[in-house]
Short mmCIF file of C-alpha atoms and ligand atoms in Angstrom, two decimals:
data_model
loop_
_atom_site.label_atom_id
_atom_site.label_comp_id
_atom_site.label_asym_id
_atom_site.label_seq_id
_atom_site.Cartn_x
_atom_site.Cartn_y
_atom_site.Cartn_z
CA MET A 1 -5.96 21.08 -20.82
CA ALA A 2 -2.53 22.65 -21.11
CA GLN A 3 -2.75 23.30 -17.40
CA GLU A 4 -3.58 19.67 -16.73
CA PHE A 5 -0.57 18.57 -18.76
CA GLN A 6 1.61 20.99 -16.86
CA ARG A 7 0.39 19.69 -13.53
CA GLN A 8 1.23 16.19 -14.65
CA SER A 9 4.75 17.16 -15.50
CA HIS A 10 5.42 19.25 -12.37
CA ARG A 11 5.18 16.46 -9.90
CA SER A 12 7.56 17.85 -7.32
CA GLU A 13 5.30 20.68 -6.13
CA LEU A 14 4.21 20.01 -2.59
CA GLU A 15 0.44 19.81 -2.27
CA MET A 16 -1.00 20.26 1.23
CA PRO A 17 -4.55 20.33 2.65
CA PRO A 18 -5.61 23.38 4.73
CA PRO A 19 -4.21 23.49 8.31
CA MET A 20 -5.74 20.81 10.53
CA ALA A 21 -5.86 20.72 14.34
CA PHE A 22 -4.44 17.73 16.17
CA PRO A 23 -7.74 16.14 17.30
CA ASP A 24 -8.81 16.90 20.89
CA THR A 25 -11.09 13.91 21.14
CA GLY A 26 -11.11 10.59 19.34
CA LEU A 27 -13.66 9.66 16.69
CA PRO A 28 -15.55 6.35 16.68
CA GLU A 29 -13.95 3.64 14.57
CA GLN A 30 -16.70 3.63 11.95
CA GLU A 31 -16.39 7.33 11.29
CA VAL A 32 -12.62 7.06 10.97
CA LEU A 33 -12.89 4.21 8.47
CA ASP A 34 -15.47 6.14 6.45
CA GLY A 35 -13.00 9.01 6.35
CA ILE A 36 -10.48 6.73 4.74
CA ARG A 37 -13.03 5.34 2.29
CA SER A 38 -14.07 8.77 1.06
CA ARG A 39 -10.47 9.79 0.42
CA MET A 40 -9.59 6.53 -1.31
CA ALA A 41 -12.57 7.10 -3.60
CA THR A 42 -10.82 10.15 -5.05
CA ASP A 43 -8.18 7.97 -6.75
CA PRO A 44 -8.92 8.34 -10.45
CA TYR A 45 -8.14 4.77 -11.55
CA GLU A 46 -9.19 1.29 -10.56
CA ILE A 47 -5.99 -0.56 -9.68
CA GLU A 48 -6.52 -2.85 -12.64
CA GLN A 49 -6.84 0.09 -15.02
CA ASN A 50 -3.67 1.79 -13.98
CA PHE A 51 -1.07 1.05 -16.64
CA GLY A 52 0.97 4.08 -15.66
CA ILE A 53 2.60 3.11 -12.40
CA SER A 54 4.68 0.00 -12.67
CA TYR A 55 3.89 -1.54 -9.35
CA VAL A 56 0.16 -1.09 -9.14
CA GLY A 57 -1.12 -4.59 -8.80
CA PRO A 58 -1.61 -6.89 -5.88
CA PRO A 59 1.40 -8.94 -4.79
CA HIS A 60 1.25 -12.71 -5.02
CA ALA A 61 -1.68 -14.26 -3.10
CA ILE A 62 0.52 -15.99 -0.51
CA SER A 63 1.69 -12.56 0.71
CA GLU A 64 -1.20 -12.00 3.07
CA ARG A 65 -0.83 -15.32 4.86
CA ALA A 66 2.94 -14.98 5.06
CA ALA A 67 2.61 -11.48 6.51
CA GLU A 68 0.16 -12.75 9.11
CA LEU A 69 2.80 -15.14 10.45
CA ALA A 70 5.37 -12.36 10.95
CA LYS A 71 2.94 -9.71 12.17
CA GLY A 72 4.35 -7.14 14.55
CA THR A 73 7.95 -8.33 14.18
CA ILE A 74 10.85 -6.32 12.78
CA PHE A 75 14.17 -6.83 11.09
CA VAL A 76 17.05 -4.50 11.64
CA GLU A 77 20.78 -5.11 11.54
CA TRP A 78 21.70 -3.80 14.97
CA ALA A 79 18.96 -5.67 16.85
CA ARG A 80 18.93 -8.93 14.98
CA GLU A 81 19.29 -10.97 18.20
CA MET A 82 15.91 -9.65 19.28
CA PHE A 83 14.16 -10.89 16.11
CA PRO A 84 16.36 -13.55 14.54
CA GLY A 85 13.43 -15.06 12.60
CA PRO A 86 12.67 -12.19 10.21
CA TYR A 87 16.39 -11.43 9.94
CA GLN A 88 17.03 -14.98 8.81
CA LEU A 89 14.15 -14.81 6.33
CA GLU A 90 15.61 -11.59 4.92
CA LYS A 91 19.08 -13.07 4.52
CA GLU A 92 17.80 -16.32 3.01
CA ALA A 93 15.75 -14.30 0.49
CA VAL A 94 18.89 -12.29 -0.27
CA ARG A 95 20.87 -15.49 -0.88
CA MET A 96 18.17 -16.75 -3.25
CA MET A 97 18.36 -13.49 -5.20
CA ALA A 98 22.18 -13.60 -5.19
CA ALA A 99 22.02 -17.09 -6.74
CA HIS A 100 19.46 -15.80 -9.26
CA PHE A 101 22.07 -13.20 -10.28
CA GLY A 102 24.83 -15.77 -10.61
CA ALA A 103 26.72 -15.19 -7.35
CA PRO A 104 25.57 -17.68 -4.69
CA GLU A 105 28.10 -16.15 -2.30
CA GLY A 106 26.56 -12.73 -2.79
CA VAL A 107 25.43 -10.78 0.27
CA GLY A 108 22.94 -7.97 0.68
CA PHE A 109 19.77 -6.46 2.01
CA ILE A 110 16.09 -6.03 1.54
CA THR A 111 15.61 -2.27 1.31
CA SER A 112 12.57 0.00 1.14
CA GLY A 113 12.76 0.39 -2.63
CA GLY A 114 14.90 1.01 -5.66
CA THR A 115 15.81 4.47 -4.48
CA GLU A 116 17.26 3.19 -1.23
CA SER A 117 19.04 0.34 -3.02
CA ASN A 118 20.67 2.72 -5.49
CA MET A 119 21.61 5.25 -2.82
CA SER A 120 23.07 2.50 -0.62
CA ALA A 121 25.15 1.25 -3.55
CA LEU A 122 26.50 4.78 -4.13
CA ARG A 123 27.41 5.01 -0.46
CA LEU A 124 29.21 1.68 -0.60
CA ALA A 125 31.13 2.72 -3.72
CA ARG A 126 32.06 6.04 -2.11
CA ASP A 127 33.25 4.49 1.14
CA ARG A 128 35.16 1.82 -0.73
CA ALA A 129 37.05 4.27 -2.91
CA ALA A 130 37.62 6.83 -0.14
CA LYS A 131 38.47 9.65 -2.58
CA SER A 132 38.16 13.27 -1.56
CA ARG A 133 36.15 14.48 -4.59
CA PRO A 134 34.14 11.43 -5.65
CA GLU A 135 32.53 11.26 -9.09
CA VAL A 136 30.19 8.73 -10.70
CA VAL A 137 29.69 8.19 -14.44
CA MET A 138 26.30 7.02 -15.76
CA PRO A 139 24.03 7.36 -18.81
CA GLU A 140 21.63 10.32 -18.58
CA THR A 141 18.73 7.84 -18.73
CA ALA A 142 19.62 6.41 -15.30
CA HIS A 143 16.98 6.73 -12.58
CA PHE A 144 16.70 10.02 -10.67
CA SER A 145 17.52 8.23 -7.41
CA PHE A 146 21.18 8.46 -8.43
CA ARG A 147 20.87 12.24 -8.61
CA LEU A 148 19.32 12.23 -5.16
CA GLY A 149 22.06 9.91 -3.89
CA ALA A 150 24.80 12.03 -5.40
CA GLU A 151 23.35 15.14 -3.81
CA VAL A 152 23.04 13.57 -0.37
CA LEU A 153 26.41 11.81 -0.47
CA GLY A 154 28.43 14.69 -1.92
CA ILE A 155 29.19 12.93 -5.18
CA ARG A 156 29.59 14.68 -8.51
CA LEU A 157 27.63 12.97 -11.28
CA ARG A 158 28.84 12.88 -14.85
CA GLU A 159 25.83 12.06 -17.00
CA VAL A 160 26.61 10.73 -20.46
CA PRO A 161 24.19 11.40 -23.35
CA VAL A 162 22.29 8.63 -25.15
CA ASP A 163 21.45 8.48 -28.85
CA ARG A 164 18.01 8.14 -30.47
CA ASP A 165 18.05 4.41 -29.72
CA CYS A 166 18.72 5.16 -26.07
CA ARG A 167 22.29 3.85 -26.39
CA PRO A 168 24.81 5.68 -24.22
CA ASP A 169 27.85 7.20 -25.89
CA MET A 170 30.47 4.74 -24.64
CA LYS A 171 33.36 6.94 -25.81
CA ALA A 172 31.93 9.66 -23.58
CA VAL A 173 31.77 7.15 -20.73
CA ARG A 174 35.48 6.48 -21.10
CA ARG A 175 36.28 10.20 -21.46
CA SER A 176 34.32 11.01 -18.30
CA ILE A 177 36.45 8.71 -16.15
CA ASN A 178 39.21 10.51 -14.27
CA ARG A 179 41.16 10.09 -11.05
CA ASN A 180 38.15 11.16 -8.98
CA THR A 181 35.86 8.52 -10.43
CA ILE A 182 34.62 6.03 -7.87
CA ALA A 183 31.96 4.12 -9.80
CA LEU A 184 30.07 3.45 -13.00
CA VAL A 185 26.30 2.96 -13.06
CA CYS A 186 24.15 1.39 -15.76
CA SER A 187 20.62 0.02 -16.03
CA ALA A 188 19.04 -3.30 -16.91
CA PRO A 189 16.96 -1.73 -18.35
CA GLU A 190 16.37 2.00 -17.79
CA GLY A 191 12.82 2.46 -16.57
CA ASN A 192 11.42 4.73 -19.23
CA LEU A 193 11.67 2.99 -22.60
CA GLY A 194 12.87 -0.28 -21.10
CA ILE A 195 16.10 -0.49 -23.08
CA LEU A 196 19.16 -2.31 -21.73
CA ASP A 197 22.38 -0.39 -21.41
CA PRO A 198 25.41 -2.18 -22.92
CA ILE A 199 26.24 -3.71 -19.56
CA GLY A 200 28.92 -5.99 -21.01
CA GLU A 201 30.84 -2.94 -22.20
CA PHE A 202 30.45 -1.27 -18.82
CA SER A 203 31.74 -4.46 -17.23
CA ASP A 204 34.80 -4.47 -19.52
CA ILE A 205 35.59 -0.90 -18.53
CA ALA A 206 35.11 -1.75 -14.85
CA VAL A 207 37.51 -4.68 -15.15
CA GLU A 208 40.08 -2.54 -16.98
CA THR A 209 39.90 0.34 -14.54
CA GLY A 210 39.11 -1.51 -11.32
CA LEU A 211 36.09 0.75 -10.80
CA TYR A 212 32.98 -0.25 -8.89
CA LEU A 213 30.10 -1.05 -11.27
CA HIS A 214 26.51 -0.92 -10.01
CA VAL A 215 23.67 -2.26 -12.15
CA ASP A 216 20.17 -0.85 -11.63
CA GLY A 217 17.94 -3.83 -12.36
CA ALA A 218 14.83 -2.33 -10.72
CA PHE A 219 12.73 -3.45 -13.67
CA GLY A 220 14.73 -6.21 -15.27
CA GLY A 221 16.31 -8.03 -12.35
CA PHE A 222 13.48 -10.48 -11.90
CA ILE A 223 12.29 -10.98 -15.46
CA LEU A 224 15.45 -10.99 -17.60
CA PRO A 225 16.84 -14.42 -16.66
CA PHE A 226 13.40 -15.97 -17.23
CA MET A 227 13.14 -14.33 -20.64
CA ARG A 228 16.23 -16.30 -21.52
CA ASP A 229 14.46 -19.49 -20.41
CA LEU A 230 11.58 -18.48 -22.68
CA GLY A 231 13.87 -18.38 -25.68
CA ARG A 232 14.63 -14.65 -25.90
CA ALA A 233 18.14 -13.37 -26.49
CA VAL A 234 19.17 -11.70 -23.24
CA PRO A 235 22.77 -10.59 -22.81
CA ASP A 236 24.48 -11.11 -19.46
CA PHE A 237 23.68 -8.25 -17.11
CA ASP A 238 24.49 -9.56 -13.65
CA PHE A 239 27.35 -11.20 -11.72
CA ARG A 240 27.97 -13.46 -14.70
CA LEU A 241 29.85 -10.39 -15.97
CA PRO A 242 33.12 -10.11 -14.04
CA GLY A 243 32.99 -6.31 -13.72
CA VAL A 244 29.65 -6.10 -11.89
CA THR A 245 30.12 -5.24 -8.21
CA SER A 246 26.51 -4.84 -7.13
CA ILE A 247 23.04 -5.15 -8.60
CA MET A 248 19.63 -4.23 -7.30
CA THR A 249 16.11 -5.17 -8.25
CA ASP A 250 12.68 -4.14 -7.07
CA GLY A 251 10.41 -6.87 -5.80
CA HIS A 252 7.54 -4.43 -6.19
CA LYS A 253 8.07 -3.84 -9.89
CA LEU A 254 7.94 -7.27 -11.53
CA GLY A 255 8.77 -9.50 -8.57
CA MET A 256 5.19 -10.07 -7.37
CA LEU A 257 6.17 -8.57 -3.99
CA PRO A 258 4.44 -5.74 -2.11
CA VAL A 259 5.62 -2.14 -2.00
CA ALA A 260 8.20 -1.43 -0.50
CA THR A 261 10.52 -4.35 -1.24
CA SER A 262 13.80 -4.05 -3.10
CA PHE A 263 16.98 -6.14 -3.03
CA LEU A 264 20.51 -4.78 -3.05
CA ILE A 265 22.96 -7.61 -3.76
CA VAL A 266 26.74 -7.23 -3.56
CA ARG A 267 29.07 -9.75 -5.18
CA ASP A 268 30.81 -10.83 -1.97
CA ALA A 269 31.09 -10.06 1.71
CA GLU A 270 34.57 -8.54 1.41
CA ILE A 271 33.23 -5.56 -0.58
CA ILE A 272 30.80 -4.33 2.05
CA ARG A 273 33.51 -4.17 4.72
CA ALA A 274 34.17 -0.65 3.37
CA ILE A 275 31.10 0.68 5.16
CA PRO A 276 32.01 2.02 8.62
CA THR A 277 29.23 0.25 10.53
CA ASP A 278 31.13 0.67 13.78
CA ARG A 279 29.74 4.20 13.79
CA THR A 280 26.55 3.96 11.77
CA HIS A 281 25.47 0.39 12.58
CA ILE A 282 23.66 0.07 9.29
CA HIS A 283 24.71 -0.76 5.73
CA THR A 284 21.67 0.73 4.01
CA LEU A 285 19.79 4.02 4.45
CA THR A 286 16.85 2.92 6.57
CA SER A 287 16.90 1.07 9.84
CA THR A 288 13.94 -0.79 11.35
CA LYS A 289 11.70 -2.51 8.82
CA PRO A 290 8.57 -4.63 9.33
CA GLY A 291 9.29 -8.35 9.63
CA GLU A 292 6.32 -9.00 7.38
CA ARG A 293 8.31 -7.70 4.44
CA ALA A 294 11.06 -10.27 4.87
CA ALA A 295 8.55 -13.07 5.44
CA VAL A 296 6.57 -12.16 2.32
CA ALA A 297 9.68 -11.90 0.13
CA TRP A 298 10.90 -15.28 1.36
CA ALA A 299 7.46 -16.84 0.92
CA VAL A 300 6.86 -15.63 -2.63
CA LEU A 301 10.32 -16.67 -3.85
CA ARG A 302 10.03 -20.04 -2.16
CA HIS A 303 6.43 -20.60 -3.28
CA LEU A 304 6.78 -19.57 -6.93
CA GLY A 305 10.27 -20.85 -7.63
CA ARG A 306 11.72 -20.63 -11.11
CA ASP A 307 8.78 -22.52 -12.61
CA GLY A 308 6.21 -20.16 -11.14
CA TYR A 309 8.03 -16.99 -12.17
CA ARG A 310 8.68 -18.31 -15.67
CA GLU A 311 4.97 -18.94 -16.20
CA ILE A 312 4.01 -15.51 -14.85
CA TYR A 313 6.47 -13.77 -17.18
CA ARG A 314 5.43 -15.88 -20.17
CA CYS A 315 1.92 -14.50 -19.70
CA ALA A 316 3.08 -10.95 -19.02
CA LEU A 317 5.19 -10.92 -22.19
CA GLU A 318 2.27 -12.30 -24.18
CA ILE A 319 -0.01 -9.54 -22.92
CA THR A 320 2.70 -6.98 -23.65
CA ALA A 321 2.97 -8.23 -27.24
CA LEU A 322 -0.81 -8.17 -27.59
CA VAL A 323 -0.98 -4.55 -26.42
CA ALA A 324 1.93 -3.53 -28.67
CA THR A 325 0.40 -5.17 -31.75
CA GLY A 326 -2.95 -3.58 -30.95
CA ILE A 327 -1.38 -0.14 -30.73
CA GLU A 328 0.38 -0.57 -34.08
CA ALA A 329 -2.97 -1.46 -35.65
CA ILE A 330 -4.51 1.89 -34.64
CA PRO A 331 -3.99 4.42 -37.48
CA GLY A 332 -2.06 7.46 -36.31
CA LEU A 333 -0.14 5.67 -33.54
CA ARG A 334 3.30 4.14 -33.65
CA LEU A 335 5.51 2.36 -31.17
CA LEU A 336 8.46 4.43 -30.06
CA THR A 337 10.55 1.29 -29.60
CA GLU A 338 9.92 -2.43 -29.93
CA PRO A 339 9.04 -3.48 -26.36
CA TYR A 340 11.81 -5.50 -24.75
CA ILE A 341 10.41 -6.23 -21.31
CA THR A 342 6.91 -5.30 -20.15
CA LEU A 343 7.11 -1.60 -21.01
CA VAL A 344 5.29 -0.29 -24.07
CA ASN A 345 5.90 3.23 -25.41
CA PHE A 346 3.99 4.80 -28.24
CA THR A 347 3.63 8.17 -29.89
CA SER A 348 1.87 9.80 -32.82
CA HIS A 349 3.22 11.86 -35.71
CA GLU A 350 -0.17 13.45 -36.42
CA LEU A 351 -2.17 13.63 -33.17
CA ASP A 352 -1.56 15.54 -29.96
CA VAL A 353 -0.15 12.93 -27.55
CA PRO A 354 -1.07 14.74 -24.29
CA SER A 355 -4.68 14.88 -25.56
CA ILE A 356 -4.69 11.10 -26.05
CA TYR A 357 -3.37 10.74 -22.51
CA LEU A 358 -6.20 12.92 -21.17
CA GLU A 359 -8.87 11.06 -23.15
CA LEU A 360 -7.60 7.79 -21.70
CA ARG A 361 -7.64 9.33 -18.25
CA GLN A 362 -11.25 10.43 -18.70
CA ARG A 363 -12.13 6.85 -19.56
CA GLY A 364 -10.49 5.66 -16.34
CA TRP A 365 -7.21 4.41 -17.78
CA GLY A 366 -3.96 5.48 -16.18
CA THR A 367 -0.82 5.85 -18.30
CA THR A 368 2.33 7.93 -18.03
CA LEU A 369 3.12 10.86 -20.26
CA GLY A 370 6.79 11.27 -21.09
CA VAL A 371 9.12 13.02 -23.49
CA PHE A 372 12.11 11.27 -25.04
CA GLN A 373 14.49 13.48 -27.02
CA GLY A 374 11.73 15.94 -27.85
CA THR A 375 9.14 13.29 -28.77
CA PRO A 376 6.14 13.14 -26.44
CA HIS A 377 5.04 9.58 -25.78
CA ILE A 378 2.74 7.49 -23.64
CA ARG A 379 4.29 4.81 -21.49
CA LEU A 380 2.51 1.69 -20.33
CA SER A 381 3.79 -0.74 -17.76
CA ILE A 382 2.13 -4.13 -18.05
CA HIS A 383 1.86 -5.66 -14.60
CA PRO A 384 2.01 -9.47 -14.48
CA ASN A 385 -1.56 -9.76 -13.32
CA ARG A 386 -3.14 -8.18 -16.36
CA ASP A 387 -4.96 -10.65 -18.58
CA GLU A 388 -6.15 -10.75 -22.17
CA PRO A 389 -9.70 -9.33 -21.71
CA HIS A 390 -8.14 -6.56 -19.78
CA ALA A 391 -5.62 -5.77 -22.51
CA ARG A 392 -8.44 -5.73 -25.07
CA GLN A 393 -10.46 -3.33 -22.92
CA PHE A 394 -7.48 -1.02 -22.81
CA LEU A 395 -7.02 -1.17 -26.58
CA ALA A 396 -10.73 -0.39 -27.09
CA ALA A 397 -10.42 2.63 -24.79
CA LEU A 398 -7.31 3.73 -26.66
CA GLU A 399 -9.04 3.45 -30.02
CA GLU A 400 -11.92 5.56 -28.70
CA SER A 401 -9.51 8.11 -27.27
CA VAL A 402 -7.66 8.44 -30.56
CA ALA A 403 -10.98 8.87 -32.42
CA ALA A 404 -12.02 11.57 -29.95
CA VAL A 405 -8.77 13.49 -30.45
CA ARG A 406 -9.01 13.12 -34.23
CA ALA A 407 -12.61 14.41 -34.22
CA ARG A 408 -11.46 17.55 -32.44
CA ASP A 409 -8.52 18.35 -34.71
C1 LIG B 501 11.42 2.37 -10.21
C2 LIG B 501 12.85 2.48 -10.48
C3 LIG B 501 13.76 2.86 -9.47
C4 LIG B 501 13.34 3.36 -8.11
O1 LIG B 501 12.56 2.51 -7.42
P1 LIG B 501 11.61 2.95 -6.20
O2 LIG B 501 11.26 1.62 -5.71
O3 LIG B 501 10.48 3.72 -6.78
O4 LIG B 501 12.42 3.73 -5.24
C5 LIG B 501 15.10 2.85 -9.79
N1 LIG B 501 15.53 2.52 -11.02
C6 LIG B 501 14.69 2.17 -12.01
C7 LIG B 501 15.24 1.80 -13.34
C8 LIG B 501 13.32 2.15 -11.77
O5 LIG B 501 12.48 1.81 -12.76
#
């Protein structure tokens, strides 16, 4: 079991099948499709029972029909004259998201995911500042894509510690700023516990210092404004704060869009002039993308509208609350934090948490095992298409898992 736990936490090891010849002759279609089926069958969880990965869940139903209409097309900056349709759909979707974030004049891109959005924002900040030894300041809880971006772009990261409530040390943020600093990064919310950084304070510092501020709204970008509509207290986190230069969100987290769809939105067109596209032709980090992706993003935003999204998130938050309450009712378990968005984290002071994770896994339920400041915990991400029976099934499996661990101790 210890080995299993270790494997779970060493995800970066490259696993490869034995060497395989490039096929000399083709196989009949049926045999090829069976080959795919047999490999897909090795996935341990039904999609509906995977609470571990945030974006496991079908995108909105209109996606398939929208994709059909754009089949085989592409969108790419340097060849937009060749396929103006998908390019226009991309840019209209971007404008809708910019308006959602409070900057109707905002410009931007559909990227391949949160990682590309974050890395593209770092590149923009670097090119804009044009300093010889660029540094970025961010809370240590920021997503690992910033570490990847810093490595690739030759940026030094200064990671600021967070306290037991996940709150970054804002004095340390200020102390970490020096003449090499090109940008500040914060999250709305960070993707582990789902806690918002004090974005207003980051914005104040950005205004004072003139630094670029990028907000990672991979998880929160879609849902947060609707939570406000639903009567929750949600502080400003987007362009409504004057210091925010860019914000990104993942359509494939809570946006009801397929993998890989993310939006990088920049406050205004003037800012992105810093990128030397005369040489690189591209503002982001990938080039040609399927036109289907732009069509689907446009279609889902246009089809759901604010009303549709609000209703979806009302349900998702209800299910989240149901799961959280259910967990609290199981003796031996406790919530690590009160859920803010659709992330639920729990731990135990008496039972072995990795064992609970494995028991759930054996029962076909996927969760994520994490450690926050020395406390092991289980993280659940409640996708908008989970319903009440489904949440109850999970809670029943969790209760059984806890009983099984207790019986062993
Ligand atoms: C998921 C996530 C990302 C990265 O997104 P990918 O789409 O997986 O590249 C970045 N930031 C946060 C906070 C996330 O939760």
